[in-house]
Short mmCIF file of C-alpha atoms and ligand atoms in Angstrom, two decimals:
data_model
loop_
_atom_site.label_atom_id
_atom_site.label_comp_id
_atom_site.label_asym_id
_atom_site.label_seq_id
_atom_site.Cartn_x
_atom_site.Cartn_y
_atom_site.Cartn_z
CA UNK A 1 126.76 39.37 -96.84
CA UNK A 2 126.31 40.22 -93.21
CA UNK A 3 129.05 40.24 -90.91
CA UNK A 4 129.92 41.63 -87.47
CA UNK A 5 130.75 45.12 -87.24
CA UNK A 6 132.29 46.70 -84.42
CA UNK A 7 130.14 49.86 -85.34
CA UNK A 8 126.62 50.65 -85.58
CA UNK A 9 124.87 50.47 -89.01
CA UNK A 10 123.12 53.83 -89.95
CA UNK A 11 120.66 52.89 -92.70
CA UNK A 12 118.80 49.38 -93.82
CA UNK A 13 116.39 48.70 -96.31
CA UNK A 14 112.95 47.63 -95.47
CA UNK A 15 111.88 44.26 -96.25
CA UNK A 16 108.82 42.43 -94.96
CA UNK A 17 106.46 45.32 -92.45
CA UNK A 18 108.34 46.06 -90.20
CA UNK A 19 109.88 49.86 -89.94
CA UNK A 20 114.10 49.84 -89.16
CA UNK A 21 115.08 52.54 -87.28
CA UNK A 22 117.71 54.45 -88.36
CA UNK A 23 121.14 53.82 -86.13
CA UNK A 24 119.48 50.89 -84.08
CA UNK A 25 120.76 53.05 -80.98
CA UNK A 26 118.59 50.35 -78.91
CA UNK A 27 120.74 47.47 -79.59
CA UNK A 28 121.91 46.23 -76.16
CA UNK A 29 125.44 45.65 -76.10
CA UNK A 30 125.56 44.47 -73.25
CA UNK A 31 124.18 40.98 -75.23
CA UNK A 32 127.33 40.28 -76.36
CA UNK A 33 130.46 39.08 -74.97
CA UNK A 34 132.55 39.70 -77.62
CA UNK A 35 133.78 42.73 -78.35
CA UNK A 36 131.66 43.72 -81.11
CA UNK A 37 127.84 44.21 -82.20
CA UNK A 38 126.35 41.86 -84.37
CA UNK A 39 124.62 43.05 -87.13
CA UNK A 40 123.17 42.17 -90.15
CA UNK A 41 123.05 43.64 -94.13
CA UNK A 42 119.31 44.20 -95.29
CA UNK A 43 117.50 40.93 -96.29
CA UNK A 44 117.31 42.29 -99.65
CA UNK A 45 118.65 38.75 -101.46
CA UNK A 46 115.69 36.43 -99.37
CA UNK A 47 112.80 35.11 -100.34
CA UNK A 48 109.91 37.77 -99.58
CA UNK A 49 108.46 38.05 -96.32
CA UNK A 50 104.60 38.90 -96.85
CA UNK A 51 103.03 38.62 -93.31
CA UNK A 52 101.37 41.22 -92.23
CA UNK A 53 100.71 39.96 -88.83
CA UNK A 54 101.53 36.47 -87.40
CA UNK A 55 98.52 36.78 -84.94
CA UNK A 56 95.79 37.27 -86.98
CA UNK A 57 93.97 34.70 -87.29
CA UNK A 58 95.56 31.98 -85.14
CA UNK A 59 93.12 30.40 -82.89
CA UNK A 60 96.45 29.92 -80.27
CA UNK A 61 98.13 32.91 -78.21
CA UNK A 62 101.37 33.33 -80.15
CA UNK A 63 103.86 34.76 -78.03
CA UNK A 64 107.14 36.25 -77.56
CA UNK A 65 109.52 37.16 -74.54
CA UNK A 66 110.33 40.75 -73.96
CA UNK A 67 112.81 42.46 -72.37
CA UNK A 68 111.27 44.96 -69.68
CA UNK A 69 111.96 46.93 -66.77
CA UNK A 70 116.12 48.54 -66.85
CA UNK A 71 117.13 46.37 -70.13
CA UNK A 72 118.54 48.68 -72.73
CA UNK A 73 116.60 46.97 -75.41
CA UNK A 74 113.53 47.06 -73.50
CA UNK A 75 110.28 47.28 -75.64
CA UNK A 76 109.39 50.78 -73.61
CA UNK A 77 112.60 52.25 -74.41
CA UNK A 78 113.00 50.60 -77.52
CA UNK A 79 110.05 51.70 -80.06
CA UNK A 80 110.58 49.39 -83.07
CA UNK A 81 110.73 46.46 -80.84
CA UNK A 82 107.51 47.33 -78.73
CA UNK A 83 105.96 47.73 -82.67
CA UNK A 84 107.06 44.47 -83.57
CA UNK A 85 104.80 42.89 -80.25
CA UNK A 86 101.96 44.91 -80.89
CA UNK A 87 101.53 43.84 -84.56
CA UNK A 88 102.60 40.56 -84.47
CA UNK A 89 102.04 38.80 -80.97
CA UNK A 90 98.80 38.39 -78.68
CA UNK A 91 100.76 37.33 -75.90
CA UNK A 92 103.83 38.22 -74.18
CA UNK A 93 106.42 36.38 -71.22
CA UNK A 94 108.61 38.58 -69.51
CA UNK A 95 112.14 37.71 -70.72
CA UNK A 96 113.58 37.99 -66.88
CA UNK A 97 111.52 40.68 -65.03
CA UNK A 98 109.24 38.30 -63.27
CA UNK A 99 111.88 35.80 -62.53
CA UNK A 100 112.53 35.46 -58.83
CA UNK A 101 115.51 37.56 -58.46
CA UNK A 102 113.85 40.37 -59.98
CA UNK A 103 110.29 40.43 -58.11
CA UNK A 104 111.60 39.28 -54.35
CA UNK A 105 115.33 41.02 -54.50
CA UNK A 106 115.41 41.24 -50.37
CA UNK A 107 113.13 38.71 -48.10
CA UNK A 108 110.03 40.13 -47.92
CA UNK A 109 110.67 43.28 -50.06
CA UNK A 110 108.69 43.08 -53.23
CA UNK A 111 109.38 45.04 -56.38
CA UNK A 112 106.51 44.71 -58.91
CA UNK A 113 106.72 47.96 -60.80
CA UNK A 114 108.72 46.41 -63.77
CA UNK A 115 106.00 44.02 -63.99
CA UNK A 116 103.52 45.94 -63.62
CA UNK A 117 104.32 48.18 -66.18
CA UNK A 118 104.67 45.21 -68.78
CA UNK A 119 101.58 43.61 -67.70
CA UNK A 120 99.21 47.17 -67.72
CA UNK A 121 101.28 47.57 -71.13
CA UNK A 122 99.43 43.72 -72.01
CA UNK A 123 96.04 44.16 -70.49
CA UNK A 124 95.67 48.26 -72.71
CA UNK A 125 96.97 46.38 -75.66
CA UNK A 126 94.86 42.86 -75.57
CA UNK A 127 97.67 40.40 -75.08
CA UNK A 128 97.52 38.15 -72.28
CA UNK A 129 100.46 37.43 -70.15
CA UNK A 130 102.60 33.88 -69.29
CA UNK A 131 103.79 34.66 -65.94
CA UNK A 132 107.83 33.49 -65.93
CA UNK A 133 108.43 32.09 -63.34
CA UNK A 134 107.28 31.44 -59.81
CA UNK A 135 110.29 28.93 -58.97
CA UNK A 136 113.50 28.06 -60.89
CA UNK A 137 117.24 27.41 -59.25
CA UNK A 138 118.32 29.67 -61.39
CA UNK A 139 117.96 33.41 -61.28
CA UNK A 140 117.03 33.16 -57.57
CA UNK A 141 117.49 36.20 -55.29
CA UNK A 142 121.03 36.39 -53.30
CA UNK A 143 119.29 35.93 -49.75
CA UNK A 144 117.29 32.54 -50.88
CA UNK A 145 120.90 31.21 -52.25
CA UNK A 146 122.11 32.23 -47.98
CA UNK A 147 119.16 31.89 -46.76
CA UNK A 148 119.56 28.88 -44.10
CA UNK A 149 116.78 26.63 -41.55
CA UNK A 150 115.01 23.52 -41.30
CA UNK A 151 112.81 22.02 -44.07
CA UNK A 152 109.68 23.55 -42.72
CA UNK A 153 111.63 26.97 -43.00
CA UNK A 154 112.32 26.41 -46.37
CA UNK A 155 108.57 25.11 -47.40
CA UNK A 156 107.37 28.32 -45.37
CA UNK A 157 109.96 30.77 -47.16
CA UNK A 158 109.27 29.28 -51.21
CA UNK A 159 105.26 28.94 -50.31
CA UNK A 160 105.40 32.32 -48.85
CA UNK A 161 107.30 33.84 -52.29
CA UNK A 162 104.74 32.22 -54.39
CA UNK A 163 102.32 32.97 -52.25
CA UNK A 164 102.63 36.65 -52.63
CA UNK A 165 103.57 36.82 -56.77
CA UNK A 166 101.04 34.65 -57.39
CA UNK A 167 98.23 36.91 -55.26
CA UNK A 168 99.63 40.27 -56.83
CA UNK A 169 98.92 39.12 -60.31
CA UNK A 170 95.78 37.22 -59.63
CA UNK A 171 93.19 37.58 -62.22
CA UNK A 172 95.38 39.28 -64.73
CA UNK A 173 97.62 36.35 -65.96
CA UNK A 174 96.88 33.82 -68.55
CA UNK A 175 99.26 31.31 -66.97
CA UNK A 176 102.32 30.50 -65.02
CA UNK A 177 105.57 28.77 -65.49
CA UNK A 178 105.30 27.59 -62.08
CA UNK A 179 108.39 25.49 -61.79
CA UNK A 180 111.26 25.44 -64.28
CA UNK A 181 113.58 22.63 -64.94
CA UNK A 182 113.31 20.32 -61.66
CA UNK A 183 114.29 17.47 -63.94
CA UNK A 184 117.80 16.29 -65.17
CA UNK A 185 118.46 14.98 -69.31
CA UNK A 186 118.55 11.39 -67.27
CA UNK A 187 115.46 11.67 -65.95
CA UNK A 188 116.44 11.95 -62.59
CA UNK A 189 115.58 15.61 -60.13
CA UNK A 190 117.76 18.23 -60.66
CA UNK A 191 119.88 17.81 -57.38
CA UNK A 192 123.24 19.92 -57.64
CA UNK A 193 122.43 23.26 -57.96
CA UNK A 194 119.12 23.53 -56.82
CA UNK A 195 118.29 25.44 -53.19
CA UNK A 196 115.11 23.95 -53.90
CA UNK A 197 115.72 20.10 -54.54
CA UNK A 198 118.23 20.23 -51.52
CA UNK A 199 116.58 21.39 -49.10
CA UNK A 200 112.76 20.37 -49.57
CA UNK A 201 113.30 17.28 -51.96
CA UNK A 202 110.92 16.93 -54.87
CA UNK A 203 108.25 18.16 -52.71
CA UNK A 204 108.82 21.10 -53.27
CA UNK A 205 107.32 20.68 -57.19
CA UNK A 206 104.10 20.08 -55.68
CA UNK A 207 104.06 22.47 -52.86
CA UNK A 208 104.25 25.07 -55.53
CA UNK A 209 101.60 23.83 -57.67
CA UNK A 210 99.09 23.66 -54.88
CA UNK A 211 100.81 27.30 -53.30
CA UNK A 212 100.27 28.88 -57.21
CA UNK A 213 96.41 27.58 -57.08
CA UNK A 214 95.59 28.54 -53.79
CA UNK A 215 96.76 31.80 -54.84
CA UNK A 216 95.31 32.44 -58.38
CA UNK A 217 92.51 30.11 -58.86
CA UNK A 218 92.84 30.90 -62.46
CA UNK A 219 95.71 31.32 -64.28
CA UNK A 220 96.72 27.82 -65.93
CA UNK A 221 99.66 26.02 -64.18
CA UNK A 222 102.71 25.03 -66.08
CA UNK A 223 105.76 22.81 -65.82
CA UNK A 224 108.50 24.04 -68.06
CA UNK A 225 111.42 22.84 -68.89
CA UNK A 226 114.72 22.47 -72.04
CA UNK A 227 115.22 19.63 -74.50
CA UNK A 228 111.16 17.62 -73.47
CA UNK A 229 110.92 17.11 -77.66
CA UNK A 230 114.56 15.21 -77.39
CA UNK A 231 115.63 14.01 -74.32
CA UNK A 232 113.15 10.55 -73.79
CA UNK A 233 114.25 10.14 -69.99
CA UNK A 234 113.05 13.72 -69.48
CA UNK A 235 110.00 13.82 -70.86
CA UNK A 236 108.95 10.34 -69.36
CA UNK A 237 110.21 12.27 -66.04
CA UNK A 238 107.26 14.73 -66.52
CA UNK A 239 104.71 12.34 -67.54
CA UNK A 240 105.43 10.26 -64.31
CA UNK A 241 105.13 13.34 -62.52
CA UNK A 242 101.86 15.40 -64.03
CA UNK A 243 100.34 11.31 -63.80
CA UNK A 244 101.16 11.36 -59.89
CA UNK A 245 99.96 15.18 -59.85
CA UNK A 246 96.86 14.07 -61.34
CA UNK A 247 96.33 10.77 -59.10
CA UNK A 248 96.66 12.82 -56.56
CA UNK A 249 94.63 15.97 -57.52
CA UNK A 250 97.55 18.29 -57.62
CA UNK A 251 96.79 20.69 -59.89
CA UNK A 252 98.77 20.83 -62.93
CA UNK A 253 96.90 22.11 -66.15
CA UNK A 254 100.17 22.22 -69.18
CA UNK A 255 103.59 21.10 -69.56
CA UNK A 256 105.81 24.08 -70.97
CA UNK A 257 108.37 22.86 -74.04
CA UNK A 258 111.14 24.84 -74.04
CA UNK A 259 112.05 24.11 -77.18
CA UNK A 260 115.99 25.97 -77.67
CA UNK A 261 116.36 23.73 -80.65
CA UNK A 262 118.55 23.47 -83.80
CA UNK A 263 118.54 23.43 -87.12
CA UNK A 264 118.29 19.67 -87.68
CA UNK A 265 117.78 17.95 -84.54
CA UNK A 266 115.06 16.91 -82.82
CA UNK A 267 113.20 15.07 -85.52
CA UNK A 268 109.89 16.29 -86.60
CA UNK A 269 108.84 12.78 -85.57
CA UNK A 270 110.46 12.84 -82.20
CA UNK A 271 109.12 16.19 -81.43
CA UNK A 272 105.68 15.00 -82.24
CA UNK A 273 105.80 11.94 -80.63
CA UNK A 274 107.12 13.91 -77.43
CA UNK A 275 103.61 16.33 -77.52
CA UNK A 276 101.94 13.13 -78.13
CA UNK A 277 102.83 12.18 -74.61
CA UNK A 278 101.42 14.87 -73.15
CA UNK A 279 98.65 15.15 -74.83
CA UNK A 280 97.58 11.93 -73.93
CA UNK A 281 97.60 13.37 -70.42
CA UNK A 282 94.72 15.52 -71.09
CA UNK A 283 96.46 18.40 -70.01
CA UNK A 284 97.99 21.81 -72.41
CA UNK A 285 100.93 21.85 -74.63
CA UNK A 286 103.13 25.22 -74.67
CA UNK A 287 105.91 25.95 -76.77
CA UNK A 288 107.09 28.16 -74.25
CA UNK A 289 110.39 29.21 -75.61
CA UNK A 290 111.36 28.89 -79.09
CA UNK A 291 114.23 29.27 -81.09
CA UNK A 292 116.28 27.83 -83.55
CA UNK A 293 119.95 27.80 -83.66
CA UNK A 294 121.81 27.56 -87.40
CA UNK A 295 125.40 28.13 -86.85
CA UNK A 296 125.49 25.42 -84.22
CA UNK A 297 129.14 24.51 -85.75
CA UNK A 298 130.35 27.88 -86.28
CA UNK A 299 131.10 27.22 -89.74
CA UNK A 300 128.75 30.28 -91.06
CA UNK A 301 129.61 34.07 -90.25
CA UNK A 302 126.73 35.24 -92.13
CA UNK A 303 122.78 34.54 -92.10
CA UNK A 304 122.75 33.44 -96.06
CA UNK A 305 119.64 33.49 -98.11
CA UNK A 306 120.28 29.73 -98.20
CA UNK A 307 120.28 29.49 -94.53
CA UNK A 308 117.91 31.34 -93.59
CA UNK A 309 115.59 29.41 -96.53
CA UNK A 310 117.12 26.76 -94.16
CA UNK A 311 115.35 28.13 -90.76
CA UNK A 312 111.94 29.22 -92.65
CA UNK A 313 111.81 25.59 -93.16
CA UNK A 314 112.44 24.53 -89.95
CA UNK A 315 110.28 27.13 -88.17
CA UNK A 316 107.48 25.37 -90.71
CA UNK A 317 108.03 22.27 -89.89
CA UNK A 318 108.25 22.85 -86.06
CA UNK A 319 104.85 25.00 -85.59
CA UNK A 320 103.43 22.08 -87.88
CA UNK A 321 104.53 19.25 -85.63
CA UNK A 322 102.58 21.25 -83.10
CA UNK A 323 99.17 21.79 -84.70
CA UNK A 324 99.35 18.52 -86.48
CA UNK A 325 99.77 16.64 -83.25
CA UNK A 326 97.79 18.74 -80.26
CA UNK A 327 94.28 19.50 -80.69
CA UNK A 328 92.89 22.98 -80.54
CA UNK A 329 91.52 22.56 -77.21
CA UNK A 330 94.93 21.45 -75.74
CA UNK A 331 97.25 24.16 -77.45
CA UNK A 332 98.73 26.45 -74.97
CA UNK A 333 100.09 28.45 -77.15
CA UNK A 334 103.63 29.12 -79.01
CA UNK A 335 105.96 31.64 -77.19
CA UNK A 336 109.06 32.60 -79.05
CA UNK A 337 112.36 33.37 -76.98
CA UNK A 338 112.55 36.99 -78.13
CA UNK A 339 112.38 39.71 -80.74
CA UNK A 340 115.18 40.16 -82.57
CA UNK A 341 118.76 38.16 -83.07
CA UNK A 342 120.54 40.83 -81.59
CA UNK A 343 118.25 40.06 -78.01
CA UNK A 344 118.96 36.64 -78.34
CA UNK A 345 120.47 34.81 -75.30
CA UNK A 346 121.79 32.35 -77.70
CA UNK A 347 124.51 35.26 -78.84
CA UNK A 348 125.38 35.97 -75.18
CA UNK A 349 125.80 31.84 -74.38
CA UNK A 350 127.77 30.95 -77.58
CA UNK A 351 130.23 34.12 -78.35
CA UNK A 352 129.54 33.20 -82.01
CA UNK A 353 126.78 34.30 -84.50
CA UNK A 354 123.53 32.81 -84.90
CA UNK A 355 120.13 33.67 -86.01
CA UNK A 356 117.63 32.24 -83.66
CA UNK A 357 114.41 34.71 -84.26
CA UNK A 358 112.04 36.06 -86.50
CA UNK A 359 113.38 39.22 -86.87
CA UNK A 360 117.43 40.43 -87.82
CA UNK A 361 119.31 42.75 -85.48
CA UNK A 362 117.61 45.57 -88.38
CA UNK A 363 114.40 44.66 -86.91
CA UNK A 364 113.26 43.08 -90.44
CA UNK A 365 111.27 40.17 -90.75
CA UNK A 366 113.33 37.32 -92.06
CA UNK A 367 111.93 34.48 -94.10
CA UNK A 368 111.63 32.50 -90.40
CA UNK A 369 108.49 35.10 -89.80
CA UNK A 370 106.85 33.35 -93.15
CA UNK A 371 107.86 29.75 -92.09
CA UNK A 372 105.65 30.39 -89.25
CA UNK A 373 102.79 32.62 -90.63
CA UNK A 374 102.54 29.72 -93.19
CA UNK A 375 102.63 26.54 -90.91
CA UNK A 376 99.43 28.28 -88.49
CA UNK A 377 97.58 28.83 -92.33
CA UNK A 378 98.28 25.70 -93.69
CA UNK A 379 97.65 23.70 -90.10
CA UNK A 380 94.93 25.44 -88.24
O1 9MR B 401 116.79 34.80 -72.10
C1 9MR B 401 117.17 34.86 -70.73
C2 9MR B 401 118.50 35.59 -70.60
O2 9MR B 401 118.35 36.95 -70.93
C3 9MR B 401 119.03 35.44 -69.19
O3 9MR B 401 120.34 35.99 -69.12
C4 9MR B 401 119.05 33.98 -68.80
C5 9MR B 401 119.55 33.81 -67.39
O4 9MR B 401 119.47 32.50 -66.97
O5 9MR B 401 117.76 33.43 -68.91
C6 9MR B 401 117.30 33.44 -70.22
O6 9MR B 401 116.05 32.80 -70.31
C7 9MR B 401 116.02 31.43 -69.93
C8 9MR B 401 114.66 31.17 -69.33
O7 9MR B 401 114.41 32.05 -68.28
C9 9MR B 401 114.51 29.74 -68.88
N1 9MR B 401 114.83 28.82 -69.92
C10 9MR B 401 116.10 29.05 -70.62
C11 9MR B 401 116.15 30.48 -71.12
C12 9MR B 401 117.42 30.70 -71.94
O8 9MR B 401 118.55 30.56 -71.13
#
């Protein structure tokens, strides 16, 4: 039974290939805003995890977000975690160390050493990198949240910030999110809340697409954004748009899926049908953030073997929807939102347990790892 402890756990069983450390002193806990740690009893009751690594032989980049730079659980301070990426993944997103705050703290001050660490750490160990992100209305630096002047002030100031990310890391990103979440679950722009929407309009979606490509001719150019595979009014949002893009010759070359999910909703057939719409655009699919909540109701204090039989199946079905419904040429990849459960954002957001990733806060595969290892075999 797993449960959560207030103290660290000094031994674990292996299971599946990956190495537990001994203490787990990397566990950030910081991640949680309860008052305890998280962690979970060896996986020695689920079904057997055999993958040796979930990259080999995918024909997609299958990724995973990192913590970097000052994170306590960062994969250069944390060895068993920066393990897990090299065996497993052949690309990486940085979980928050390229976000905006983090790369443009003051205006015009630049810090790219985080970042560059994580991305020399990519290019000496063959994984690409999915820049995240160039503009998002969260996570924005302190003086762009003051910062005050006409519209054409505002154009200058965001062109200017992509401008200069975008240049630094020219030629050694894969891709960019290059906007995040402009759009509403109605459909409608993301008003409230967003320096961007408010003081450029939806302009400002464009502005960056054409700023990103001016600057990085090419890294492929993303749209991301939460709940495309369920909410219909979004996703037909972001069809309108990448169609106007398109009519227009704004350059837009993938739509970013989210994809926080649960356990039982979106349908298989909804989240196929919602690739299918992009797809028909001609233009990449990403799974740019997954994971997969099970304790959704709080009913569960404990990752079960029945449970997390539950999430292997859902992680199958899932990476199946995907290669079932885009065609190699169109498959951006699949990025998942983390290493281990203890990283999770989910635990931070929800002050309850869950069980989102591939790996326990042990750093042992769980069954998940196998539901996707299985669905790229069975699929490709
Ligand atoms: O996982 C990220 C978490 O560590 C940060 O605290 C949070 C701050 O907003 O952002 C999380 O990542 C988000 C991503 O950047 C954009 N899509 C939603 C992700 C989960 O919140």
């Amino acid at each position: 039974m797993n449960k959560i402890l207030k103290a660290l756990v000094t031994s674990c069983t292996l299971i599946g290939l990956v190495a537990c450390g001994s203490g787990n002193t990397n566990i950030p806990e910081a991640h949680y805003s309860n008052d305890g740690l998280q962690l979970d009893e060896p996986l020695t009751e689920y079904s057997q995890v055999t993958v040796t690594s979930l990259k080999e032989g995918a024909d997609l980049p299958i990724g995973v977000a990192v913590p970097a730079g000052g994170a306590s659980n960062s994969i250069f301070v944390s060895e068993e975690r920066k393990n897990i990426v090299l065996q497993h993944f052949s690309q990486v997103s940085a979980e928050n160390i390229m976000k905006m705050d983090a790369l443009h703290p003051s205006q015009g001050n630049f810090n790219f050493d985080a970042a560059d660490e994580l991305v020399n750490f990519a290019a000496n160990n063959g994984l690409s990198v999915h820049g995240h992100v160039l503009v998002w209305h969260s996570q924005t630096a302190g003086w762009m949240e003051s910062f005050s002047g006409s519209k054409v002030e505002w154009i200058d100031m965001m062109e200017n910030h992509v401008t200069q990310i975008a240049t630094h890391f020219s030629g050694r990103l894969h891709s960019w999110d290059v906007v995040n979440e402009a759009f509403l679950e109605n459909g409608e722009y993301r008003d409230d809340g967003s320096i961007w929407y408010q003081n450029i309009g939806a302009e400002f979606i464009e502005r960056a697409f054409t700023t990103a490509r001016s600057a990085d001719a090419n890294a492929e150019l993303y749209y991301n954004d939460y709940n495309l595979s369920s909410s219909e009014p979004k996703i037909d949002a972001v069809v309108a748009m990448v169609k106007d893009f398109q009519a227009r010759n704004i350059p837009i070359d993938g739509v970013g899926f989210q994809m926080h999910i649960g356990a039982d909703s979106p349908s298989a057939d909804t989240i196929k049908a919602h690739f299918q719409k992009v797809v028909d655009l001609g233009i990449k699919v990403k799974i740019t953030e997954l994971d997969i909540r099970m304790n959704a109701t709080n009913n569960d204090d404990a990752l079960t073997p029945d449970i997390a039989e539950r999430q292997k199946e859902r992680y199958y079905e899932v990476v199946s929807a995907y290669l079932e419904t885009v065609p190699a040429a169109q498959r951006g990849g699949i990025t998942i939102w983390g290493i281990t459960d203890a990283d999770s954002w989910i635990i931070n957001l929800y002050d309850q347990p869950d069980w989102p990733l591939l790996f326990n806060s042990e750093l042992e595969a769980k069954p998940a790892l196998q539901g996707v290892a299985d669905a790229i075999a069975d699929n490709q």
